[in-house]
PDB file of C-alpha atoms and ligand atoms in Angstrom:
ATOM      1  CA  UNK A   1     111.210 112.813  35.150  1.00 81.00           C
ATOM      2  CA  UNK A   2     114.256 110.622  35.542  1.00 91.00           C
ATOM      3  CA  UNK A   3     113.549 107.114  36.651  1.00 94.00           C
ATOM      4  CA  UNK A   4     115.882 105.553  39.652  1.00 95.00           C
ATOM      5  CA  UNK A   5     117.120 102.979  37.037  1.00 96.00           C
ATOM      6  CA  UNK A   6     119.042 105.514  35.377  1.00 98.00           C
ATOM      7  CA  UNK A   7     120.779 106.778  37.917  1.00 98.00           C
ATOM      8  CA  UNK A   8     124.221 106.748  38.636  1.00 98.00           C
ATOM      9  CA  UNK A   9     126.311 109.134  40.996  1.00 98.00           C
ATOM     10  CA  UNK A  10     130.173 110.115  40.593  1.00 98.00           C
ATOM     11  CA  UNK A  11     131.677 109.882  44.230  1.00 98.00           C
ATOM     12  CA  UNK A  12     132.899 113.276  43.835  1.00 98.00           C
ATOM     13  CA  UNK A  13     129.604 114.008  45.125  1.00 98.00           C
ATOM     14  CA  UNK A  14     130.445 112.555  48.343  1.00 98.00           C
ATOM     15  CA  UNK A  15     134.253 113.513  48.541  1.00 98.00           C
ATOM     16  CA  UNK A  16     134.210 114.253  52.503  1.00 98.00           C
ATOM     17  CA  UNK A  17     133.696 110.314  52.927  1.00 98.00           C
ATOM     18  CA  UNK A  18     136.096 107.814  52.151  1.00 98.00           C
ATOM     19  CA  UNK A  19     135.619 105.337  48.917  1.00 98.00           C
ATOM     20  CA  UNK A  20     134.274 102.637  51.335  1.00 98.00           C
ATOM     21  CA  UNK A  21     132.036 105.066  53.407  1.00 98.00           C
ATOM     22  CA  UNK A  22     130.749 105.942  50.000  1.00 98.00           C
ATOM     23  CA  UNK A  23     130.163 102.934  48.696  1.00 98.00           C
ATOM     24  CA  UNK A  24     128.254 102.073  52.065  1.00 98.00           C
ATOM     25  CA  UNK A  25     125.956 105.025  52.201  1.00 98.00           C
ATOM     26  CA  UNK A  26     125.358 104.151  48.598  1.00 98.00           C
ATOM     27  CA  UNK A  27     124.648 100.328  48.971  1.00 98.00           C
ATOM     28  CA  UNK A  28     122.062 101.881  51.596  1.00 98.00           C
ATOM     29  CA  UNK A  29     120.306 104.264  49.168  1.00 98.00           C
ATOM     30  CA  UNK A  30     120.106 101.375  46.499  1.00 98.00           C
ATOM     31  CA  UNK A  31     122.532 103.220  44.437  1.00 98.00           C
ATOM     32  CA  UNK A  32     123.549 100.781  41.541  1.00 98.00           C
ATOM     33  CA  UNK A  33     125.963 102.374  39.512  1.00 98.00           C
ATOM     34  CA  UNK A  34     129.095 104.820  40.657  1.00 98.00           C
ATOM     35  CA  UNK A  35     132.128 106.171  39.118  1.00 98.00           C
ATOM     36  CA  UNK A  36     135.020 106.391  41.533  1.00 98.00           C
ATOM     37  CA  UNK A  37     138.346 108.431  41.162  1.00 98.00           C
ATOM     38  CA  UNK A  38     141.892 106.558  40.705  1.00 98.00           C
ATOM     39  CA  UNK A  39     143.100 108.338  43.916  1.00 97.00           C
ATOM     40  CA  UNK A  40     140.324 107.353  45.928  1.00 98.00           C
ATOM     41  CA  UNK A  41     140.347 103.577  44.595  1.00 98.00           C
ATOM     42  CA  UNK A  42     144.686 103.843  45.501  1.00 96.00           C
ATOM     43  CA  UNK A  43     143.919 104.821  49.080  1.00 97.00           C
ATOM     44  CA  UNK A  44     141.548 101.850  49.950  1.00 98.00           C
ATOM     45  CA  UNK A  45     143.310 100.067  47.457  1.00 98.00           C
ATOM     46  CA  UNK A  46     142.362  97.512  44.283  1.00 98.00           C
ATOM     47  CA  UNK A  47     141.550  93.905  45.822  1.00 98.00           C
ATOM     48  CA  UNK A  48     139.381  95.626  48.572  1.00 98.00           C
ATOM     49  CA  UNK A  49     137.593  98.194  46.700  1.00 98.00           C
ATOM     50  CA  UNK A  50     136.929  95.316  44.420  1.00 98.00           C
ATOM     51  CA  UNK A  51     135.315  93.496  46.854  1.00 98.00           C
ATOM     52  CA  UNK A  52     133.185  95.965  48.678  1.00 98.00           C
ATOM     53  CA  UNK A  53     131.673  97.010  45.208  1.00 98.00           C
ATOM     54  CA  UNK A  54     131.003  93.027  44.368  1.00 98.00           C
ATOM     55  CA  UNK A  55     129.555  93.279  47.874  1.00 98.00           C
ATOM     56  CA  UNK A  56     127.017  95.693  47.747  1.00 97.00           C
ATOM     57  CA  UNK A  57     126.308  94.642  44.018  1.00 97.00           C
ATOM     58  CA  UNK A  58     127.340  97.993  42.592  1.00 98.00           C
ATOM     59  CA  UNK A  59     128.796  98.099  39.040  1.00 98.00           C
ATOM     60  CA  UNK A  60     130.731 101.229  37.412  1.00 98.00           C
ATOM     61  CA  UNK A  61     129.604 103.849  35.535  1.00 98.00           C
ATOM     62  CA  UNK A  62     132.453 105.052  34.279  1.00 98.00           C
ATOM     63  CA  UNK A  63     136.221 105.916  36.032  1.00 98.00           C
ATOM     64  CA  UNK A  64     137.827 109.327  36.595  1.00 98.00           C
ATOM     65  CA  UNK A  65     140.466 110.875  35.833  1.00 98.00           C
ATOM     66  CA  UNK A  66     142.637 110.685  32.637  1.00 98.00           C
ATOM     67  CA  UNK A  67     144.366 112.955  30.331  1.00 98.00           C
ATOM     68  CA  UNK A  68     145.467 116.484  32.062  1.00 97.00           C
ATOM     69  CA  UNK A  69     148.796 116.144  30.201  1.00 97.00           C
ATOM     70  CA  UNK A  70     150.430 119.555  29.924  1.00 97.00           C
ATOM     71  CA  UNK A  71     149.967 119.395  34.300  1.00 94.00           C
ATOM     72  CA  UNK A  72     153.377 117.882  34.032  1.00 91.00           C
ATOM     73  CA  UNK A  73     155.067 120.403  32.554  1.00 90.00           C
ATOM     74  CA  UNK A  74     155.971 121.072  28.594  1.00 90.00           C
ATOM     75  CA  UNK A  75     158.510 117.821  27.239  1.00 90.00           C
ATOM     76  CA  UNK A  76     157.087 115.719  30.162  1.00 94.00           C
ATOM     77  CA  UNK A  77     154.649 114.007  27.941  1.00 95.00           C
ATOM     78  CA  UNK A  78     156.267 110.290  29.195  1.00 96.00           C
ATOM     79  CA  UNK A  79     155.332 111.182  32.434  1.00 96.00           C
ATOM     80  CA  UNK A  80     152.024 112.083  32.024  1.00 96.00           C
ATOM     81  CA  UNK A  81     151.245 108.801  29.765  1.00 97.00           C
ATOM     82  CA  UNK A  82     152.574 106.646  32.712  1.00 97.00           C
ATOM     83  CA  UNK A  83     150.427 108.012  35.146  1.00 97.00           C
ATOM     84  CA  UNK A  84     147.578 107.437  32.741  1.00 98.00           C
ATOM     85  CA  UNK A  85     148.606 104.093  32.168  1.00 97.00           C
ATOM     86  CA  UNK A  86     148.513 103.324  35.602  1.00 97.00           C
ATOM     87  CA  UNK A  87     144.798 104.742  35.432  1.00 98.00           C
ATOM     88  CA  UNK A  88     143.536 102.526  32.909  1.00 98.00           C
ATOM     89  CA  UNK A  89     145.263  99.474  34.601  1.00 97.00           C
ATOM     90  CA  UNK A  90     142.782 100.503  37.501  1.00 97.00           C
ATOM     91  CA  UNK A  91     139.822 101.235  35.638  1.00 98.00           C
ATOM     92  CA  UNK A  92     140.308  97.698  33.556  1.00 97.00           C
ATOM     93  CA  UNK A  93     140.874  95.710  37.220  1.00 97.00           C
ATOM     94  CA  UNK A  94     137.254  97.435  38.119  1.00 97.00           C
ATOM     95  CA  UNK A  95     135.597  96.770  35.103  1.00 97.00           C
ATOM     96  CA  UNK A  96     135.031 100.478  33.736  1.00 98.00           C
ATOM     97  CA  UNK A  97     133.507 100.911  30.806  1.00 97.00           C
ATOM     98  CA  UNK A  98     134.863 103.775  30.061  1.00 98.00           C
ATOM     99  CA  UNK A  99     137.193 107.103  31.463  1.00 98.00           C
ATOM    100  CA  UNK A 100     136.312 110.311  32.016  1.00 98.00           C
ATOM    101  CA  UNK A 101     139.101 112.445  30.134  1.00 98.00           C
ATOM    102  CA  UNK A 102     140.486 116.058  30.707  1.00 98.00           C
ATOM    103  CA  UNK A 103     141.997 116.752  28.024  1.00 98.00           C
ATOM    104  CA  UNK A 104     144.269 119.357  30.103  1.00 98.00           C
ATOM    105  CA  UNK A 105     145.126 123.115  30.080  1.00 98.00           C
ATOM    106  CA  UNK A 106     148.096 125.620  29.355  1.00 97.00           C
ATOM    107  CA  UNK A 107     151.224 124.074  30.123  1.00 95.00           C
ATOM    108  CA  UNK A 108     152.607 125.486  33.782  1.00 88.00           C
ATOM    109  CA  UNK A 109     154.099 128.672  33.726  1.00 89.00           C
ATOM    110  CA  UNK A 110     153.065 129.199  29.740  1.00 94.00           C
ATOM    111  CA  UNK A 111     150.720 131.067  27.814  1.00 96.00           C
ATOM    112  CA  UNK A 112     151.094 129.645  24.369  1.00 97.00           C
ATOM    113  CA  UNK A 113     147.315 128.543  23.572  1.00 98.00           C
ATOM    114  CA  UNK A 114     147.914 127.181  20.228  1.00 98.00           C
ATOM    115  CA  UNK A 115     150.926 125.070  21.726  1.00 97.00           C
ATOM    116  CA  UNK A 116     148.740 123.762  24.872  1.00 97.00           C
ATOM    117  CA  UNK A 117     146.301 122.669  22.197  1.00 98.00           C
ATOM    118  CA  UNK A 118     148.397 120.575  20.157  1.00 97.00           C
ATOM    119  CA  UNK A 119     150.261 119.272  23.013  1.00 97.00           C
ATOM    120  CA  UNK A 120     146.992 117.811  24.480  1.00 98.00           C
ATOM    121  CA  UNK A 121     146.360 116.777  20.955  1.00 98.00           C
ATOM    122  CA  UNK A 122     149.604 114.669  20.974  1.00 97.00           C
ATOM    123  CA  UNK A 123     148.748 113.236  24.446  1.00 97.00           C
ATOM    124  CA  UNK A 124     145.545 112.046  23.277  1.00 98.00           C
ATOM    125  CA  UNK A 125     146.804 110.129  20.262  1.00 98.00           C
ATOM    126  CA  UNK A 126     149.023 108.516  22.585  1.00 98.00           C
ATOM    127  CA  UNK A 127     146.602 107.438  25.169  1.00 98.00           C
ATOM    128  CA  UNK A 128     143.826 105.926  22.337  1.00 98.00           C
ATOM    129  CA  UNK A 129     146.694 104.038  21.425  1.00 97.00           C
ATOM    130  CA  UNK A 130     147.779 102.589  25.108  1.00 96.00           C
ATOM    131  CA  UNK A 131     143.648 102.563  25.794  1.00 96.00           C
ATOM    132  CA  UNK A 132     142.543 100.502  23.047  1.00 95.00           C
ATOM    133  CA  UNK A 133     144.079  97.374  23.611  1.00 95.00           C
ATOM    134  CA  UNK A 134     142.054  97.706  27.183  1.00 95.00           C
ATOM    135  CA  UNK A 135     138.649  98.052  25.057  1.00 96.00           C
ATOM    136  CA  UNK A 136     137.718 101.020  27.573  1.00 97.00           C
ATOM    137  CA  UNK A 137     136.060 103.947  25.689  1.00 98.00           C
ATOM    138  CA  UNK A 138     138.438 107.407  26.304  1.00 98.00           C
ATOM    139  CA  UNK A 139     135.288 110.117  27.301  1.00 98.00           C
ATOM    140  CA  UNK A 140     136.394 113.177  26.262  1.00 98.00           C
ATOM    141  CA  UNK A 141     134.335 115.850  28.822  1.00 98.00           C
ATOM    142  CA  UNK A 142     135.016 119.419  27.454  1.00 98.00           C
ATOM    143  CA  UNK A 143     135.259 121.747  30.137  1.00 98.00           C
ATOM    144  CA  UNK A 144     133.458 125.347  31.140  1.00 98.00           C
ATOM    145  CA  UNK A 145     135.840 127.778  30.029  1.00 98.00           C
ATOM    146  CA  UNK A 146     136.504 129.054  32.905  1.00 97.00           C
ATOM    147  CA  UNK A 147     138.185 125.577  33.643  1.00 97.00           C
ATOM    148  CA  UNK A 148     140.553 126.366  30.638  1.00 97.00           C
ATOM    149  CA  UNK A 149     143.993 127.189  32.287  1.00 97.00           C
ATOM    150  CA  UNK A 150     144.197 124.263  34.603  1.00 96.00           C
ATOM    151  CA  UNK A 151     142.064 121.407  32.995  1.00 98.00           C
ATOM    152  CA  UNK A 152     141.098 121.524  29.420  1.00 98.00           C
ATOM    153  CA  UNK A 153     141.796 123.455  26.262  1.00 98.00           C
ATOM    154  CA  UNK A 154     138.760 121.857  24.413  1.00 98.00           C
ATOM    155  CA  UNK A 155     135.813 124.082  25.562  1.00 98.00           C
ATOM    156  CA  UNK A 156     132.836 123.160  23.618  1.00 98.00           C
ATOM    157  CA  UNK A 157     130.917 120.146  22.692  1.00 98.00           C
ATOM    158  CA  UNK A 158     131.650 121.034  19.147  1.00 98.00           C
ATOM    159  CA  UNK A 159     135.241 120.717  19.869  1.00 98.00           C
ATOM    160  CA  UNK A 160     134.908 117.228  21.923  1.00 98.00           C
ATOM    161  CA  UNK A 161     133.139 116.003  19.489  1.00 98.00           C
ATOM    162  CA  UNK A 162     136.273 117.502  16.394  1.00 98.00           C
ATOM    163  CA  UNK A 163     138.807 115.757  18.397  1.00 98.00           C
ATOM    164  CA  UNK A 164     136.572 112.419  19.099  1.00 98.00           C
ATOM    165  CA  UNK A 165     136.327 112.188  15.115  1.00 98.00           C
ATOM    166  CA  UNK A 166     139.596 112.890  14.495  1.00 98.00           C
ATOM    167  CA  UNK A 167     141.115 110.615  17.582  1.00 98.00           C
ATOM    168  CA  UNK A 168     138.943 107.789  15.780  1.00 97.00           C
ATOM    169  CA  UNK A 169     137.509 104.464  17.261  1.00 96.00           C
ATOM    170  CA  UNK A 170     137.497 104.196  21.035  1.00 97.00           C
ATOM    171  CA  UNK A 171     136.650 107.809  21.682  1.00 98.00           C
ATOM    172  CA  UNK A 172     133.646 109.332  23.080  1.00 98.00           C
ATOM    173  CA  UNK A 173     132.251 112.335  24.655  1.00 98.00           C
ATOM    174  CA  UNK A 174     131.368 113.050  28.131  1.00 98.00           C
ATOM    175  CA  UNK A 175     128.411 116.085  28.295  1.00 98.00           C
ATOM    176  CA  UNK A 176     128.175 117.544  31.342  1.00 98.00           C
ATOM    177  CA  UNK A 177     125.499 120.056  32.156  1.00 98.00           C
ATOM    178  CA  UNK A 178     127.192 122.547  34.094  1.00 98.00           C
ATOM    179  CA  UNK A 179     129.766 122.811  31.501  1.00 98.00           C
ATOM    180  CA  UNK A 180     127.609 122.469  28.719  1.00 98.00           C
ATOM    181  CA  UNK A 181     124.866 123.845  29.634  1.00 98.00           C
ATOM    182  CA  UNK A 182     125.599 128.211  27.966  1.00 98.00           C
ATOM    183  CA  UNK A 183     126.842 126.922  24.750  1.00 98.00           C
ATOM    184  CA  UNK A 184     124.076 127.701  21.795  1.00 98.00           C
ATOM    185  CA  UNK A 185     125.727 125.231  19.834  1.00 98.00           C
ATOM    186  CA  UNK A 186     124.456 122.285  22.689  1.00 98.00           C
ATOM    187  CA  UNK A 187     121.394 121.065  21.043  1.00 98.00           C
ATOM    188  CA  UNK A 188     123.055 120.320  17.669  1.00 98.00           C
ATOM    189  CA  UNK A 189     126.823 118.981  19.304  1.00 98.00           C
ATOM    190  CA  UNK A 190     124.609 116.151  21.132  1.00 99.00           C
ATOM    191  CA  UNK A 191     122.914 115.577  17.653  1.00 98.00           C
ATOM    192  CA  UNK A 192     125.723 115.018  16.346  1.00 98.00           C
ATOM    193  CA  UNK A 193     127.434 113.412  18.968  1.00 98.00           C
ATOM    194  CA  UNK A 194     124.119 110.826  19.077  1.00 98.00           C
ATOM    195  CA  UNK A 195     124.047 110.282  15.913  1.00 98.00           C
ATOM    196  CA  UNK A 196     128.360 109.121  15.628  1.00 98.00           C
ATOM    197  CA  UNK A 197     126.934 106.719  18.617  1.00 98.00           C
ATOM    198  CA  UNK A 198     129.728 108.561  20.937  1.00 98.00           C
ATOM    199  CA  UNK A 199     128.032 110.000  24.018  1.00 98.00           C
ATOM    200  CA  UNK A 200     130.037 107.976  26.095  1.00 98.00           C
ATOM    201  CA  UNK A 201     128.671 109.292  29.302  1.00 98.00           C
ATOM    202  CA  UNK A 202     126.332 112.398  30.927  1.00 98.00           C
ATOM    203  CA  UNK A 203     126.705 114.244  33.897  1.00 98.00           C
ATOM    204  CA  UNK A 204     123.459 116.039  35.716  1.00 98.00           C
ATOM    205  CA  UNK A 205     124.068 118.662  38.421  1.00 98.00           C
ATOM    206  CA  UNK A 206     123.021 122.743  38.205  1.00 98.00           C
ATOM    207  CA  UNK A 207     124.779 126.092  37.865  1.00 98.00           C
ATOM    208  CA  UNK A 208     124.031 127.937  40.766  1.00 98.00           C
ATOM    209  CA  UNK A 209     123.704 132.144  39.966  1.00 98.00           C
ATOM    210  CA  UNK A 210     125.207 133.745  41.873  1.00 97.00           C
ATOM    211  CA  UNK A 211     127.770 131.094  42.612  1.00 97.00           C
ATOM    212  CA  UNK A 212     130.827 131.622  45.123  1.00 96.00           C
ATOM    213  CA  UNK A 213     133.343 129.304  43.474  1.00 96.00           C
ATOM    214  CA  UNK A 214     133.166 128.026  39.706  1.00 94.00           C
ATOM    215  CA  UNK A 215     135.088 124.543  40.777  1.00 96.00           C
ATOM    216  CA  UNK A 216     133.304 123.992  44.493  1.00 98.00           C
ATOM    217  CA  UNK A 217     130.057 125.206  44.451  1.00 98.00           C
ATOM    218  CA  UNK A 218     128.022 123.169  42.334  1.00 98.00           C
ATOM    219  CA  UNK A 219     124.098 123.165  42.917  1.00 98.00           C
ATOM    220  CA  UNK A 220     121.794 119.785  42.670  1.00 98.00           C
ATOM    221  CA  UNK A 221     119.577 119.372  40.071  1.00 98.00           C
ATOM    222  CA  UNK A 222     116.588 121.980  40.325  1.00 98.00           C
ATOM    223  CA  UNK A 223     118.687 124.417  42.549  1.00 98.00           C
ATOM    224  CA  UNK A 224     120.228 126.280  39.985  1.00 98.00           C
ATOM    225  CA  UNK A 225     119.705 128.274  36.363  1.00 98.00           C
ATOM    226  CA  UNK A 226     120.124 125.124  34.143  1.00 98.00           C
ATOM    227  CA  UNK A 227     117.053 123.176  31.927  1.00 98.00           C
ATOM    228  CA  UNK A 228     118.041 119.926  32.479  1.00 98.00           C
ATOM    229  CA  UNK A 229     114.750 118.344  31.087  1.00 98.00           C
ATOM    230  CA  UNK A 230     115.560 120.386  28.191  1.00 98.00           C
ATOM    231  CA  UNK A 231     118.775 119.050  27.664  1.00 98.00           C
ATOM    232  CA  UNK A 232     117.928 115.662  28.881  1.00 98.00           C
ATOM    233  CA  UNK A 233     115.128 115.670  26.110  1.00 98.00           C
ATOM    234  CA  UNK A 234     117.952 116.231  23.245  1.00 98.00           C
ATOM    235  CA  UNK A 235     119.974 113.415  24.823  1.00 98.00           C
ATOM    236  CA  UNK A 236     116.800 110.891  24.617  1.00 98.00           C
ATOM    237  CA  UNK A 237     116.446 112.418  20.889  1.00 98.00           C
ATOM    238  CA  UNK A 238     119.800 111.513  20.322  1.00 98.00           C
ATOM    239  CA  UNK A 239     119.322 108.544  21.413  1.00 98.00           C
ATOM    240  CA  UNK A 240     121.502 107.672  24.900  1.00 98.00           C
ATOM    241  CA  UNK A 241     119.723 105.352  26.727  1.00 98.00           C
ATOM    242  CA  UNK A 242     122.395 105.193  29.118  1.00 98.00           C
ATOM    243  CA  UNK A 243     122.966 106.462  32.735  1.00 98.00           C
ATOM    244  CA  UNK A 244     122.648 109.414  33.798  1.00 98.00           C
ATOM    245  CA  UNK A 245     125.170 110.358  36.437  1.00 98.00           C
ATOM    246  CA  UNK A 246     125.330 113.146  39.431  1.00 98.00           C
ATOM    247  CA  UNK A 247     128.313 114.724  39.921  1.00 98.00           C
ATOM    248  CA  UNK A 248     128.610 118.049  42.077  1.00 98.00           C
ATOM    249  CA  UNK A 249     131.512 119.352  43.423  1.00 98.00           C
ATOM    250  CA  UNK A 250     130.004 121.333  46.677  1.00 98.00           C
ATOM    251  CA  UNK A 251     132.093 122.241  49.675  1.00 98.00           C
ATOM    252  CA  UNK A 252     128.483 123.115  50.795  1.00 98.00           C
ATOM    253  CA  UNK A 253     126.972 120.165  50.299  1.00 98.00           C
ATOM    254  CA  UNK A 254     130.269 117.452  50.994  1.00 98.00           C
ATOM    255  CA  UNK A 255     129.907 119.341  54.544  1.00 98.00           C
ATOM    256  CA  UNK A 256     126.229 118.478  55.297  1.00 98.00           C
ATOM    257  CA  UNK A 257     125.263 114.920  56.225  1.00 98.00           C
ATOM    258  CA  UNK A 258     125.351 112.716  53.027  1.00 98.00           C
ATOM    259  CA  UNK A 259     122.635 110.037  54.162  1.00 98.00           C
ATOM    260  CA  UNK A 260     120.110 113.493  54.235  1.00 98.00           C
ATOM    261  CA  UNK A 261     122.277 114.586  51.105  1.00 98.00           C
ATOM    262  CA  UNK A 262     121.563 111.183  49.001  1.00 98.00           C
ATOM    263  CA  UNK A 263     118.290 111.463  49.774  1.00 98.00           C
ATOM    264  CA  UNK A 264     117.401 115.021  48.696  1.00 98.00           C
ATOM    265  CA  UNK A 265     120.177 113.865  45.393  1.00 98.00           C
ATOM    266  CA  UNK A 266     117.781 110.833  44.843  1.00 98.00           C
ATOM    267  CA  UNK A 267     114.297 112.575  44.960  1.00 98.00           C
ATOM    268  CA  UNK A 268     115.668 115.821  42.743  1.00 98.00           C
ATOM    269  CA  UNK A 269     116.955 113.403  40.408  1.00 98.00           C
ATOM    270  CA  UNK A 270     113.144 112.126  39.513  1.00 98.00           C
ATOM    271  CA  UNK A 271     111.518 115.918  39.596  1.00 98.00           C
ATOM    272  CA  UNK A 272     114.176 117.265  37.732  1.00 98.00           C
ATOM    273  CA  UNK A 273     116.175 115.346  35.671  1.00 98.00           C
TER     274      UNK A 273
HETATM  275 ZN1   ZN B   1     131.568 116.100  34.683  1.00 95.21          ZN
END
């Protein structure tokens, strides 16, 4: 039984409206806490997203999306860094606290596993470095692997929470239950993650069964196979005490009207969360 105070939604949730429709349909829910995506932020741009955030009094959760290296293609590390530069310029102007990071998948047209791996590696030392001086915590999410090719070689929380130790200071971990949520190594990787003080942020949503698309069809919380209380209950005995943030990607749901949405999001969020 999740209380209102903890909630926070990613506007993914909401990606039919635009960032300002968003932000207005949460200001009316008394939604405090959102985490927007650089794209979305670009199109209404900085200064005004700024100030319709300030507006409604709604702070940030977190920001999406860095890392996703190898999507620029193998010896185009420079390029990836400078887009995520210009990320983490976006995420400081808003006041993030931290990023959600993809760590990325294969390199385009490869199949080397072992190479994508390091590669991502590589990108990652770079970015702690270019993050740091920023003081906004990197949240590394690791990915379903069915996500593997395009988004993320590192799979399992176990494996987050490898490369968060070895990236050092200014890394953290991102658990998100619909990617989390098979492994029967969760309970102990958000032990350990608890106790290294590096669950930097967690996502709540449900794995629907059967489900039509494994990016796009997303369930809310209670409509699907997952036991979030369970896994809530080893976050609390780990000891977050932070938000706890929606984020479903639903072609179903971003079709059917979002006030109606929120609302259902809101209520499920108490009963099953
Ligand atoms: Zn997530």
């Amino acid at each position: 039984m999740a209380s209102r105070d903890r909630f926070a939604i990613n506007t993914i949730s909401n990606n039919s409206l635009a960032l300002g429709d968003a932000i207005a349909l949460y200001c009316r829910h008394g939604v405090r806490a959102i985490t927007p995506w650089d794209d979305k932020v670009a199109e209404l741009g900085l200064a005004e997203t700024k100030r319709r955030l300030d507006d409604a009094g709604i702070a940030l959760n977190g920001f999406c999306l860095a890392g996703l290296f190898a999507k620029h293609g193998r010896g185009n590390l420079a390029v990836a860094l400078d887009h995520n530069r210009r990320v983490l310029d976006l995420a400081a102007a808003l006041g993030a606290p931290m990023i959600v990071t993809c760590v990325g998948g294969l390199i385009a047209g490869e199949r080397d596993l072992d190479y994508a791996r390091r590669y991502a590696f590589e990108g990652m030392q770079a970015l702690v470095e270019a993050a740091r001086p920023y003081g906004i915590t990197l949240g590394i999410e690791p990915l379903h692997p069915m996500y593997l090719p395009e988004w993320s070689v590192v799979t399992t929380i176990a494996e987050a929470n490898d490369w968060a130790e070895r990236l050092g200071a200014g890394v953290g971990i991102v658990v998100d239950t619909y990617h989390t949520w098979w492994d029967p190594a969760l309970a102990e990787g958000i032990r350990r993650a608890g106790a290294a003080g590096r669950i930097a942020a967690v996502h709540v949503n449900d794995w629907l069964s059967p489900t039509s698309d494994v990016l796009l069809d997303r369930g809310m919380m209670g409509e699907g196979v997952i036991d979030i209380p369970k896994i809530r209950g080893w976050l609390d005995d780990a000891g977050f005490a932070g938000r706890l943030e929606v984020e479903i990607f639903s072609t179903r749901l971003w079709a059917a009207d979002q006030d109606a949405y929120l609302a259902e999001t809101l209520q499920r969020f108490e009963e099953h969360v």
